């Protein structure tokens, strides 16, 4: 067996090859990526197989609910999410966010990058006055169980946090230029959703935040918020 560039196998090789229509599937190419530069191309890469049309649902998740969604997840239809299953009921009147964009898209119209497709996250935020992040769900228009979702922080603020015993150092830099950002307001939340400390970054992009330790598990730092008048991002401790 000769290869395309002329190479020849030195030994026999056996492998199974399946023919037929592949099962429909879709997934984000990088399942762990959260941060999307607000000053970049805003493209999100997806692998889509045999799904002619998808429905894209984007929700705004509010600042005050960010600790809760790290524990319970988020479902645009309401309810909590536990290990890929949704639980409806028990607080049905409460919601962690609101849907701000819905659109059905022909997957053939999405730009290609190799074997993947690109969705341009350039939507109009109808709740721009409320700070928060976004949740994007992409699902098949026909088979609703064929889907994937993720949280998106659309921001130019890059955040690194270093936790000490009685203080936290937060470093804020531009994602696009890597330059330090001053006057970035920083809030540290505990696992119980209580504010543990406030601060602001200096000319070096560093915010030093002191907080009083309490002998209760809920007061363990769980989340850092960094924001300016026109930008917002977050850093959850349990997934970064």
PDB file of N, CA, C and O in Angstrom, residues 21 24 26 50-55 104-105 107 138-147:
ATOM      1  N   UNK A  21     -24.229   5.879   6.751  1.00  0.00           N
ATOM      2  CA  UNK A  21     -24.477   7.229   7.244  1.00  0.00           C
ATOM      3  C   UNK A  21     -24.079   7.325   8.713  1.00  0.00           C
ATOM      4  O   UNK A  21     -24.513   6.523   9.541  1.00  0.00           O
ATOM      5  N   UNK A  24     -25.982  11.427  13.641  1.00  0.00           N
ATOM      6  CA  UNK A  24     -25.900  12.887  13.845  1.00  0.00           C
ATOM      7  C   UNK A  24     -25.240  13.198  15.183  1.00  0.00           C
ATOM      8  O   UNK A  24     -25.505  12.545  16.200  1.00  0.00           O
ATOM      9  N   UNK A  26     -22.999  16.680  17.396  1.00  0.00           N
ATOM     10  CA  UNK A  26     -22.415  18.016  17.403  1.00  0.00           C
ATOM     11  C   UNK A  26     -21.737  18.254  18.742  1.00  0.00           C
ATOM     12  O   UNK A  26     -22.173  17.740  19.775  1.00  0.00           O
ATOM     13  N   UNK A  50     -23.811  15.428  10.082  1.00  0.00           N
ATOM     14  CA  UNK A  50     -25.139  15.018   9.610  1.00  0.00           C
ATOM     15  C   UNK A  50     -26.286  15.706  10.358  1.00  0.00           C
ATOM     16  O   UNK A  50     -27.285  15.072  10.720  1.00  0.00           O
ATOM     17  N   UNK A  51     -26.131  16.987  10.605  1.00  0.00           N
ATOM     18  CA  UNK A  51     -27.202  17.800  11.190  1.00  0.00           C
ATOM     19  C   UNK A  51     -27.438  18.971  10.237  1.00  0.00           C
ATOM     20  O   UNK A  51     -26.655  19.920  10.214  1.00  0.00           O
ATOM     21  N   UNK A  52     -28.496  18.906   9.419  1.00  0.00           N
ATOM     22  CA  UNK A  52     -28.695  19.945   8.398  1.00  0.00           C
ATOM     23  C   UNK A  52     -29.041  21.326   8.959  1.00  0.00           C
ATOM     24  O   UNK A  52     -28.621  22.339   8.418  1.00  0.00           O
ATOM     25  N   UNK A  53     -29.806  21.356  10.050  1.00  0.00           N
ATOM     26  CA  UNK A  53     -30.206  22.627  10.643  1.00  0.00           C
ATOM     27  C   UNK A  53     -30.051  22.575  12.152  1.00  0.00           C
ATOM     28  O   UNK A  53     -30.338  21.544  12.773  1.00  0.00           O
ATOM     29  N   UNK A  54     -29.591  23.684  12.730  1.00  0.00           N
ATOM     30  CA  UNK A  54     -29.433  23.759  14.177  1.00  0.00           C
ATOM     31  C   UNK A  54     -30.183  24.979  14.704  1.00  0.00           C
ATOM     32  O   UNK A  54     -30.412  25.954  13.977  1.00  0.00           O
ATOM     33  N   UNK A  55     -30.555  24.895  15.963  1.00  0.00           N
ATOM     34  CA  UNK A  55     -31.148  26.043  16.650  1.00  0.00           C
ATOM     35  C   UNK A  55     -30.146  26.540  17.680  1.00  0.00           C
ATOM     36  O   UNK A  55     -29.665  25.770  18.516  1.00  0.00           O
ATOM     37  N   UNK A 104     -32.670  29.737  14.046  1.00  0.00           N
ATOM     38  CA  UNK A 104     -32.438  28.473  13.358  1.00  0.00           C
ATOM     39  C   UNK A 104     -31.516  28.732  12.175  1.00  0.00           C
ATOM     40  O   UNK A 104     -31.740  29.672  11.401  1.00  0.00           O
ATOM     41  N   UNK A 105     -30.466  27.907  12.051  1.00  0.00           N
ATOM     42  CA  UNK A 105     -29.426  28.147  11.058  1.00  0.00           C
ATOM     43  C   UNK A 105     -29.195  26.894  10.229  1.00  0.00           C
ATOM     44  O   UNK A 105     -29.121  25.779  10.772  1.00  0.00           O
ATOM     45  N   UNK A 107     -26.761  24.607   8.605  1.00  0.00           N
ATOM     46  CA  UNK A 107     -25.348  24.395   8.903  1.00  0.00           C
ATOM     47  C   UNK A 107     -24.460  24.575   7.671  1.00  0.00           C
ATOM     48  O   UNK A 107     -23.272  24.869   7.798  1.00  0.00           O
ATOM     49  N   UNK A 138     -26.463  24.888  21.330  1.00  0.00           N
ATOM     50  CA  UNK A 138     -26.672  24.588  19.909  1.00  0.00           C
ATOM     51  C   UNK A 138     -27.241  23.178  19.836  1.00  0.00           C
ATOM     52  O   UNK A 138     -26.637  22.228  20.341  1.00  0.00           O
ATOM     53  N   UNK A 139     -28.400  23.040  19.205  1.00  0.00           N
ATOM     54  CA  UNK A 139     -29.037  21.726  19.147  1.00  0.00           C
ATOM     55  C   UNK A 139     -29.649  21.497  17.778  1.00  0.00           C
ATOM     56  O   UNK A 139     -29.940  22.440  17.033  1.00  0.00           O
ATOM     57  N   UNK A 140     -29.841  20.240  17.431  1.00  0.00           N
ATOM     58  CA  UNK A 140     -30.458  19.890  16.165  1.00  0.00           C
ATOM     59  C   UNK A 140     -31.906  20.374  16.136  1.00  0.00           C
ATOM     60  O   UNK A 140     -32.620  20.273  17.141  1.00  0.00           O
ATOM     61  N   UNK A 141     -32.338  20.894  15.004  1.00  0.00           N
ATOM     62  CA  UNK A 141     -33.728  21.350  14.876  1.00  0.00           C
ATOM     63  C   UNK A 141     -34.702  20.184  14.882  1.00  0.00           C
ATOM     64  O   UNK A 141     -35.884  20.352  15.212  1.00  0.00           O
ATOM     65  N   UNK A 142     -34.232  18.979  14.518  1.00  0.00           N
ATOM     66  CA  UNK A 142     -35.092  17.803  14.462  1.00  0.00           C
ATOM     67  C   UNK A 142     -34.934  16.917  15.688  1.00  0.00           C
ATOM     68  O   UNK A 142     -35.924  16.481  16.276  1.00  0.00           O
ATOM     69  N   UNK A 143     -33.699  16.633  16.057  1.00  0.00           N
ATOM     70  CA  UNK A 143     -33.422  15.747  17.191  1.00  0.00           C
ATOM     71  C   UNK A 143     -32.872  16.572  18.342  1.00  0.00           C
ATOM     72  O   UNK A 143     -31.680  16.867  18.396  1.00  0.00           O
ATOM     73  N   UNK A 144     -33.734  16.934  19.297  1.00  0.00           N
ATOM     74  CA  UNK A 144     -33.347  17.873  20.348  1.00  0.00           C
ATOM     75  C   UNK A 144     -32.256  17.327  21.265  1.00  0.00           C
ATOM     76  O   UNK A 144     -31.552  18.082  21.914  1.00  0.00           O
ATOM     77  N   UNK A 145     -32.142  15.992  21.328  1.00  0.00           N
ATOM     78  CA  UNK A 145     -31.129  15.406  22.207  1.00  0.00           C
ATOM     79  C   UNK A 145     -29.718  15.514  21.609  1.00  0.00           C
ATOM     80  O   UNK A 145     -28.744  15.297  22.316  1.00  0.00           O
ATOM     81  N   UNK A 146     -29.632  15.837  20.324  1.00  0.00           N
ATOM     82  CA  UNK A 146     -28.330  16.066  19.695  1.00  0.00           C
ATOM     83  C   UNK A 146     -27.975  17.531  19.918  1.00  0.00           C
ATOM     84  O   UNK A 146     -28.455  18.416  19.208  1.00  0.00           O
ATOM     85  N   UNK A 147     -27.152  17.803  20.916  1.00  0.00           N
ATOM     86  CA  UNK A 147     -26.895  19.190  21.290  1.00  0.00           C
ATOM     87  C   UNK A 147     -25.607  19.303  22.082  1.00  0.00           C
ATOM     88  O   UNK A 147     -25.033  18.307  22.520  1.00  0.00           O
TER      89      UNK A 147
END
